[in-house]
CSV table of C-alpha atoms and ligand atoms in Angstrom, one decimal:
chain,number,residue,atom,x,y,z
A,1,UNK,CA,74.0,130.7,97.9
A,2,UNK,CA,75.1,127.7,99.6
A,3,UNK,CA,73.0,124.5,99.0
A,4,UNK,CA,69.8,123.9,101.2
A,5,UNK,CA,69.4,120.5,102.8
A,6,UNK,CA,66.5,118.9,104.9
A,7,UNK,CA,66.7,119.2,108.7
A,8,UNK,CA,64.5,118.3,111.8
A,9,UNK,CA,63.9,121.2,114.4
A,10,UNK,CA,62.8,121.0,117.4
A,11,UNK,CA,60.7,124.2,117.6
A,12,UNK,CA,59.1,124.6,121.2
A,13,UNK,CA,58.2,121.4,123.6
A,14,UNK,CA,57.0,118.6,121.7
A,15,UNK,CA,57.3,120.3,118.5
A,16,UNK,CA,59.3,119.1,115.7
A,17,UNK,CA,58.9,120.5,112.5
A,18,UNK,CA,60.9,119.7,109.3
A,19,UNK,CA,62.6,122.4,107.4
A,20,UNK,CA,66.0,123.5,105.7
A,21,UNK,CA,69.5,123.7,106.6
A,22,UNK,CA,72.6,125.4,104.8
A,23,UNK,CA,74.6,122.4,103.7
A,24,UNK,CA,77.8,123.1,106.3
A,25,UNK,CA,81.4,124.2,105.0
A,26,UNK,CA,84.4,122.4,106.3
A,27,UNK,CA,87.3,122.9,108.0
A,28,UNK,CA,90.7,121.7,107.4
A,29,UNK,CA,90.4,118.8,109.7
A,30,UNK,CA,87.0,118.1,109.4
A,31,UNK,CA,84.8,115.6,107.2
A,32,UNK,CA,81.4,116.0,105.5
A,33,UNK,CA,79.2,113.1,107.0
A,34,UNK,CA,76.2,112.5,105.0
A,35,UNK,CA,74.1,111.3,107.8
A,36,UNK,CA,72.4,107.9,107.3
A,37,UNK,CA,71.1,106.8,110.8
A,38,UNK,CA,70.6,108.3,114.0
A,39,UNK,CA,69.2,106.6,117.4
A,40,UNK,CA,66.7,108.6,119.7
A,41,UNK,CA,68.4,108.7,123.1
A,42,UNK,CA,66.8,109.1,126.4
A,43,UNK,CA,68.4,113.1,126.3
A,44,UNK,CA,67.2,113.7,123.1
A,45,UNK,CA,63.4,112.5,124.0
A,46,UNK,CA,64.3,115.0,127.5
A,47,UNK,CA,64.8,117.7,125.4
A,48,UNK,CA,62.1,117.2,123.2
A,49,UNK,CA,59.7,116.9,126.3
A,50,UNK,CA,60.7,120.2,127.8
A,51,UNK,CA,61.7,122.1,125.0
A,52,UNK,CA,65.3,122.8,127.1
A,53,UNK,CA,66.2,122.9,130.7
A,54,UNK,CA,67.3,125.6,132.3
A,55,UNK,CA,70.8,124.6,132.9
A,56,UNK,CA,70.9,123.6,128.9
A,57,UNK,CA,68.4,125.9,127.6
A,58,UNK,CA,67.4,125.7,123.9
A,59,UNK,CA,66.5,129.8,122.3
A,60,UNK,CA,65.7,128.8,118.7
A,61,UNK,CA,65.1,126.1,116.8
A,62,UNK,CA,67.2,123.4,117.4
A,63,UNK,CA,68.6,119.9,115.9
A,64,UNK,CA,68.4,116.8,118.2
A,65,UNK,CA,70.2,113.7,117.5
A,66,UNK,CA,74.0,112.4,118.8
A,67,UNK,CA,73.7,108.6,118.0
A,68,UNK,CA,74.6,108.9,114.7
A,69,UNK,CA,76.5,106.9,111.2
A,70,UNK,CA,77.3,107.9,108.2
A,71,UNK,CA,79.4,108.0,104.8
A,72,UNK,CA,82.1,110.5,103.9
A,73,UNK,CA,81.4,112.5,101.5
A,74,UNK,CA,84.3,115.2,101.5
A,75,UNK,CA,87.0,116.1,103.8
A,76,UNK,CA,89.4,118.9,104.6
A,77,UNK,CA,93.3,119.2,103.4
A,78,UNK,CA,94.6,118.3,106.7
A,79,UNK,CA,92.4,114.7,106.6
A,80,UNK,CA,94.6,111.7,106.5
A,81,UNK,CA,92.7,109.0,108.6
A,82,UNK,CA,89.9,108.6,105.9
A,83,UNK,CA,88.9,108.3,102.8
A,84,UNK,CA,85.8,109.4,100.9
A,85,UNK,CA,83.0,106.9,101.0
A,86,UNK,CA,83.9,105.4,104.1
A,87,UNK,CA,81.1,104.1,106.5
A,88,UNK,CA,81.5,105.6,109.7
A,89,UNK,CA,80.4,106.2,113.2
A,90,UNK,CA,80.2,109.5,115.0
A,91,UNK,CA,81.8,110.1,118.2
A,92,UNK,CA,79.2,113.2,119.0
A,93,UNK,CA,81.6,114.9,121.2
A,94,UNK,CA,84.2,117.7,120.4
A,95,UNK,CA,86.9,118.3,123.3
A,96,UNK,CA,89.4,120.9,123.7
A,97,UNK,CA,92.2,118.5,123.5
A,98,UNK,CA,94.5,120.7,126.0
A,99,UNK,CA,93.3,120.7,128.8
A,100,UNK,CA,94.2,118.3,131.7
A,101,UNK,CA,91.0,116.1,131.5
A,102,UNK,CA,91.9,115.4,127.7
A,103,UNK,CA,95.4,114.9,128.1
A,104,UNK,CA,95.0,112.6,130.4
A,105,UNK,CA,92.2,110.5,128.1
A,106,UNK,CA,89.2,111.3,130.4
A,107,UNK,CA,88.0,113.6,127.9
A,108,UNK,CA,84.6,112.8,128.7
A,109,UNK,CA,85.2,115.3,131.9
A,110,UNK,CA,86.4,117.9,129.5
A,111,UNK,CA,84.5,121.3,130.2
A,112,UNK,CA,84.6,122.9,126.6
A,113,UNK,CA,83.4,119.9,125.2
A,114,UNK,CA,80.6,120.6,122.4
A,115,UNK,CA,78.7,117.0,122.0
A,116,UNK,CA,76.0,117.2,119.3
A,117,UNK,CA,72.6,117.7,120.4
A,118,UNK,CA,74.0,119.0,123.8
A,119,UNK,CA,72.4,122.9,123.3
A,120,UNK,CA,73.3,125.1,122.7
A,121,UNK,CA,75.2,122.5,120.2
A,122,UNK,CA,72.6,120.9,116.8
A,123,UNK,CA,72.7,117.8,116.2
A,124,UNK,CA,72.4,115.6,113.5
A,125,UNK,CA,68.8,114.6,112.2
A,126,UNK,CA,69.6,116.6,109.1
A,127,UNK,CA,71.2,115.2,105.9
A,128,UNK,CA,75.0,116.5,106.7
A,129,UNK,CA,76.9,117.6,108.9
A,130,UNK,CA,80.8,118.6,109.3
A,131,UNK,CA,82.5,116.6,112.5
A,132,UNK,CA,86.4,116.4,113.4
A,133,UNK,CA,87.6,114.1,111.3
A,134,UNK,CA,89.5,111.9,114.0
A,135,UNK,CA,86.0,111.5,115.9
A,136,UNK,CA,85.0,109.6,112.9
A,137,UNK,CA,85.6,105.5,113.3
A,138,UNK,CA,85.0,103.9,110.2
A,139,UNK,CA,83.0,101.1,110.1
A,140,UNK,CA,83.7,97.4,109.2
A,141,UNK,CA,81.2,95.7,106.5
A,142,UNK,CA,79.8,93.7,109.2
A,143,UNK,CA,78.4,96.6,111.1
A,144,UNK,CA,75.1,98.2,109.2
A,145,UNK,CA,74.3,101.8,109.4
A,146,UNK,CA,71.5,101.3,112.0
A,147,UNK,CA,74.4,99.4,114.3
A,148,UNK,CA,76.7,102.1,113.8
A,149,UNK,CA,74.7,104.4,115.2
A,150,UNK,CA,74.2,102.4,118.4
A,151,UNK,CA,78.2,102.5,118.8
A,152,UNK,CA,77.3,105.7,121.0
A,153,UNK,CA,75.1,104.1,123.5
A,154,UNK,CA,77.1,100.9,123.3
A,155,UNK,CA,80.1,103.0,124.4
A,156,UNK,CA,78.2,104.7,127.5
A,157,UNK,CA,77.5,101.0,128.6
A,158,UNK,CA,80.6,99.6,127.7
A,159,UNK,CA,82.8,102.5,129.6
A,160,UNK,CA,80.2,102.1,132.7
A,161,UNK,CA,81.0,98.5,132.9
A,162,UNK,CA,84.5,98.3,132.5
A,163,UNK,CA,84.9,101.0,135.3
A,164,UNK,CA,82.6,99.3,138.0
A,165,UNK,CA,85.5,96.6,137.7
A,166,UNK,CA,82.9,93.6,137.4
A,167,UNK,CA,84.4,90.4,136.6
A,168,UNK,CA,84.0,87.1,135.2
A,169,UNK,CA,81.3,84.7,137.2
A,170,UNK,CA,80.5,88.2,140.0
A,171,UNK,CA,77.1,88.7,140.1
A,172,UNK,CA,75.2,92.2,139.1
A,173,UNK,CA,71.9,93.5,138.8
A,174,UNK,CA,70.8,96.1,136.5
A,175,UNK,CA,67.9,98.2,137.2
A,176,UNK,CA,66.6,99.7,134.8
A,177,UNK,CA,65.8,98.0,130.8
A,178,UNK,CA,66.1,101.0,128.7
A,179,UNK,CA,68.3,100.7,125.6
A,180,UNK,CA,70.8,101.3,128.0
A,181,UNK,CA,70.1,99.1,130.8
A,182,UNK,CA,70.2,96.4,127.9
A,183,UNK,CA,73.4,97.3,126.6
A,184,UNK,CA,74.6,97.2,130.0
A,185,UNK,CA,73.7,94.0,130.5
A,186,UNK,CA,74.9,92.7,127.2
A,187,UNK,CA,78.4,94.1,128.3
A,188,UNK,CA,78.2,92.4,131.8
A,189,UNK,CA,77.8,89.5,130.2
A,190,UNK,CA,80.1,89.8,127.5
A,191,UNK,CA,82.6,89.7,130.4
A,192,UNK,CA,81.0,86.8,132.2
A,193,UNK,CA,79.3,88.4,134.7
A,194,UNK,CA,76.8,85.3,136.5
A,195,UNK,CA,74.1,85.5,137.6
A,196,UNK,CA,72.3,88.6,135.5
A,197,UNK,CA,69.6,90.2,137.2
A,198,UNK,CA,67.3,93.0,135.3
A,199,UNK,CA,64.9,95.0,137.2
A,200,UNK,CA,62.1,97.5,135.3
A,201,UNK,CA,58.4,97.9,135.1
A,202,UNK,CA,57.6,96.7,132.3
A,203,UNK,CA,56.8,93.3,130.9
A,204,UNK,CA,57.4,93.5,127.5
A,205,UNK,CA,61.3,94.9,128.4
A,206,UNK,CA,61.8,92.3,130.8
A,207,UNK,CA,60.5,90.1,128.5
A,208,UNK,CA,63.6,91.1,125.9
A,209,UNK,CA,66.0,90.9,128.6
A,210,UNK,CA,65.2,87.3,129.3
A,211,UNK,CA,65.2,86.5,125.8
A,212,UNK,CA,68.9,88.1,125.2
A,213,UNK,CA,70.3,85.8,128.4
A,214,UNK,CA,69.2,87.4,131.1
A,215,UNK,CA,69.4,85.3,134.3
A,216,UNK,CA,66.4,85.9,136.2
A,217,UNK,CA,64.3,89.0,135.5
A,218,UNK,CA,62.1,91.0,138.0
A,219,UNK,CA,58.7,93.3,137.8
A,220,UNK,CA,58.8,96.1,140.3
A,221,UNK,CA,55.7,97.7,139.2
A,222,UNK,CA,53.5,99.2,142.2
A,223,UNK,CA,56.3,97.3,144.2
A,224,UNK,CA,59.0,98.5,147.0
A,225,UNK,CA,62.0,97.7,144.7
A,226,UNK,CA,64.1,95.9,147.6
A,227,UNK,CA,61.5,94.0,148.6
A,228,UNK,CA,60.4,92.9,145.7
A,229,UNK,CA,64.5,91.9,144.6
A,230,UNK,CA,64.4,90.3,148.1
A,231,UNK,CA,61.4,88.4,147.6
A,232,UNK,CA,62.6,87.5,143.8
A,233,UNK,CA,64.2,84.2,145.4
A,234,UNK,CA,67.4,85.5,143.1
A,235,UNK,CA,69.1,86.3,145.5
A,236,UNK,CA,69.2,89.9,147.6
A,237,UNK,CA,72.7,91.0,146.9
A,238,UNK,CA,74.8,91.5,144.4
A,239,UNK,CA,79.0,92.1,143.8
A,240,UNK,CA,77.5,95.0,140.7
A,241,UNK,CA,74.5,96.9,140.8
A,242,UNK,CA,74.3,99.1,137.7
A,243,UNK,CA,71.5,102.1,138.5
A,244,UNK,CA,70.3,102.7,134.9
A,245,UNK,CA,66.6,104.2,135.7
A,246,UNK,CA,67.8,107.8,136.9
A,247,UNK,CA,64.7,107.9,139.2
A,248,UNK,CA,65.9,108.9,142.3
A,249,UNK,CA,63.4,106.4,144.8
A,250,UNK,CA,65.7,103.7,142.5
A,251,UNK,CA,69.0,105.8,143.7
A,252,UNK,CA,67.8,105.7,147.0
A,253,UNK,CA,67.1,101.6,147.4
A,254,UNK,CA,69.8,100.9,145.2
A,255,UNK,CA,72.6,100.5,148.5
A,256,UNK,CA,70.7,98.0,150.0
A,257,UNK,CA,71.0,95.7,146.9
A,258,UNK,CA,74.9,95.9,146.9
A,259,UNK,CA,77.2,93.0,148.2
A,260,UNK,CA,79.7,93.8,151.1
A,261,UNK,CA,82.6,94.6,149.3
A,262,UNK,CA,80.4,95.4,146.1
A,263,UNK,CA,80.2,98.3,143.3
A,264,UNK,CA,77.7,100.6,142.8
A,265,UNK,CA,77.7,102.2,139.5
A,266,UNK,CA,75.4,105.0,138.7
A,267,UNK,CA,75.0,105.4,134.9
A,268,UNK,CA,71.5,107.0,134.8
A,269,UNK,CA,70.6,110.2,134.8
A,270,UNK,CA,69.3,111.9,137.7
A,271,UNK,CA,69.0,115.7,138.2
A,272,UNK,CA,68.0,116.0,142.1
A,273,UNK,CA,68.9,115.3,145.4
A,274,UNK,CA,68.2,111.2,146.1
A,275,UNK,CA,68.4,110.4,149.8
A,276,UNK,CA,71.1,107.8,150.1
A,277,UNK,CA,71.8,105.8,153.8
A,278,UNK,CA,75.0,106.2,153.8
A,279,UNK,CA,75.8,104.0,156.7
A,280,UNK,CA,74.7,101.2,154.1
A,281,UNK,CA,77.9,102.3,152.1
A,282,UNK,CA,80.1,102.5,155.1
A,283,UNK,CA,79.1,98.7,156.7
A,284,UNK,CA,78.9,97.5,153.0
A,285,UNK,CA,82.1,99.0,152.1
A,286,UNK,CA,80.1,100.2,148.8
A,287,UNK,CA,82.5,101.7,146.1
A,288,UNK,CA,79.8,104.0,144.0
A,289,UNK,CA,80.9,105.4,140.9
A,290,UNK,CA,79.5,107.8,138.3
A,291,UNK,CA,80.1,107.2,134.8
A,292,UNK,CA,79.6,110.6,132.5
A,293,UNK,CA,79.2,109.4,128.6
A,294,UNK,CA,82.8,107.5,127.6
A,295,UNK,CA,86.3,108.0,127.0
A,296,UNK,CA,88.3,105.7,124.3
A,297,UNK,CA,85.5,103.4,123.4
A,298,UNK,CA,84.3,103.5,120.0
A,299,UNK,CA,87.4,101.2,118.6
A,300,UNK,CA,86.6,98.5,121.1
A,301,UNK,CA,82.7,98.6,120.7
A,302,UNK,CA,83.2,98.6,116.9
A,303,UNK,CA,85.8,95.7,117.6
A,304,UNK,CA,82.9,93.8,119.6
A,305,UNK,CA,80.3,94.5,116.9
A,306,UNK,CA,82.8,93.4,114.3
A,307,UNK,CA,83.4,90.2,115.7
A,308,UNK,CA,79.5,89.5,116.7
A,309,UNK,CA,80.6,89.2,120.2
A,310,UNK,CA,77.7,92.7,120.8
A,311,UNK,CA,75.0,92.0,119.0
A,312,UNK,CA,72.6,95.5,119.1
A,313,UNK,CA,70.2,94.9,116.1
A,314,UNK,CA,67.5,93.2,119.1
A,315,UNK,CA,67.2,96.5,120.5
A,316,UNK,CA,66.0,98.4,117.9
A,317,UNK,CA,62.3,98.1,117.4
A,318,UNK,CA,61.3,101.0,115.2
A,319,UNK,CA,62.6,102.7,111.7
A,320,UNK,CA,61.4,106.1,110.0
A,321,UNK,CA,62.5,108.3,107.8
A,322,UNK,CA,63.2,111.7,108.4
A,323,UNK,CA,60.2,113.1,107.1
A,324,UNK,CA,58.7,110.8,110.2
A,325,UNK,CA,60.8,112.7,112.7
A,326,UNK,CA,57.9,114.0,115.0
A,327,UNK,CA,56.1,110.6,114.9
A,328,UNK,CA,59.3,109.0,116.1
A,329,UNK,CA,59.5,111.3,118.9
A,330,UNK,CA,55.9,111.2,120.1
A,331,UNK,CA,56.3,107.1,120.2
A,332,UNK,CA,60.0,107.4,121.7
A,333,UNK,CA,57.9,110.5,124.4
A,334,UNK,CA,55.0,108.1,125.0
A,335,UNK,CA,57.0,105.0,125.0
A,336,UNK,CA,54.3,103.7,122.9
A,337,UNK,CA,53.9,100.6,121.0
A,338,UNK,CA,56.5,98.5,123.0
A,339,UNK,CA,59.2,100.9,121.5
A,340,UNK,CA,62.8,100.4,123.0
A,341,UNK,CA,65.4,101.8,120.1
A,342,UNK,CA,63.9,104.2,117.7
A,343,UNK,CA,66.6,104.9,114.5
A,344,UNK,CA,65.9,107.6,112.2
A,345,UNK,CA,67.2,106.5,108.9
A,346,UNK,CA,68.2,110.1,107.8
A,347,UNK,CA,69.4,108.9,104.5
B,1,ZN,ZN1,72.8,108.9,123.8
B,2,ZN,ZN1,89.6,119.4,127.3
């Protein structure tokens, strides 16, 4: 009988229950990751909320969790890239590697990709798990577990930046002061970007985002977000607006806060129709991107964190244990008690 080991479930909407796993076999190319942290992301508190969606829905119980680090504890014949006992981050997805999205290293577009705690795909608050071995990065001494785990986030913000093509001393404003608005804004200014803008609702994030560099910060609550930008004194346009709420009024507004010339990068997620005036992108000459999860980012973010130049450790503002899983997810559901970055230290 193979060997039992504790797991979280998500068991209906709002409903996570703690109960047992089979310890998983590996494969020839895969690793045994004995989980040790793992970050509550926006999708993970989405799923948790609705209990599934309908284009992702969720028919059992079900194991959240894709910001995750670890240590190896065994690996297949075929594994030649680590060693047992090595710290490492997990890159959560799984592509087909043949198709023309991978082989041309936007794998993130892949369509058979299986990314953990993507259903109908588990993932990993439970004490192992088997992953590809090459999606493991192994992780300097510098970088803790709890950091590691944010390399997944960090890479979503990283990739988002890079591609809107900001640059040294160009303005940008990002709306929105999530954990991933924040990590946003660390990367655009990790690359220089002047002035730094963020835009959200509530003090206490704003009040983080000041305290990590930001330029000028602005309170939109109850407020007609362009206005209120406009009325900020900061300034009413930038060269990069990053849209990191996913709230589709924010989508909407967002052109009108673009520089002629400027970049509009949509990294949060929205699943509806937001009304856009599109002659706003036309007599702006407003490049929009999207920016689906990342491609070829865990060694630089690992890099950054290495090096101290992306420092994560300010965002995270709670820690439990497993055994705490449900009481992490009702804070991380209510956004209660100032939370921003919940980890789950798994092990
Ligand atoms: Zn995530
Ligand atoms: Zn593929």
């Amino acid at each position: 009988m193979a060997d039992k080991i504790k797991a979280a479930y998500l068991d209906g909407a709002k409903n996570l229950v703690l109960s047992t796993a089979d310890r998983p076999e590996i494969k020839s190319d895969e690793a045994l990751v004995k989980v040790k942290s793992v970050g509550i992301c926006g999708s993970d508190v989405m799923y948790y909320r609705t209990g599934g969606t309908k284009k992702r829905p969720i028919t059992g119980p079900y194991i959240l969790g894709h910001e995750v680090s670890g240590i190896v504890e065994d690996k297949g014949s075929d594994v030649k890239n680590l060693n047992i006992g090595d710290r490492v981050a997990v890159e959560p997805g799984i592509t087909c590697g043949r198709c023309q999205y991978c082989k041309s290293g936007k794998y993130n577009l892949c369509k058979d990709v299986k990314f953990l705690a993507t259903p109908p795909v588990d993932g990993a608050l439970v004490e192992y798990i088997s992953h590809k071995a090459d999606l493991l990065y192994p992780l300097p001494d510098e970088i803790s577990f709890d950091e590691g785990a944010l390399v997944e986030p960090s890479s979503v913000a990283f990739y988002s930046v890079v591609k809107s093509g900001l640059k040294t001393a160009k303005s940008s404003l990002v709306l929105g002061a999530g954990p991933i608005g924040l990590l946003v804004f660390k990367m655009a200014k990790l690359l220089g970007s002047f002035p730094i803008g963020v835009v959200d609702v509530d003090d206490n994030r704003l009040a983080l985002a000041k305290k990590l560099g930001a330029d000028f910060t602005i309170n939109v609550k109850d407020r007609e977000i362009v206005k209120a930008v406009y009325d900020s004194g900061f300034g009413d346009e930038y060269d990069v607006v990053f849209e990191c709420t996913g709230v589709g009024s924010v989508i909407s507004s967002s052109v009108f806060l673009v520089k002629k010339g400027g970049h509009l990068s949509m990294v949060g997620i929205f699943d509806g129709t937001a009304p856009i005036r599109t002659k706003e992108i036309i007599d702006r000459e407003i490049t929009i991107t999207g920016t689906y999860r990342f491609s070829n980012t865990f060694p630089d973010v690992i890099g950054l964190m290495e090096r101290g130049m992306l420092e994560v450790r300010s965002l995270i503002t709670h820690y439990f244990s497993l055994d705490e899983a449900a009481r992490a997810f009702d804070i991380a559901d209510k956004r209660s008690e100032n939370c921003i970055k919940i980890i789950i230290r798994v092990g």
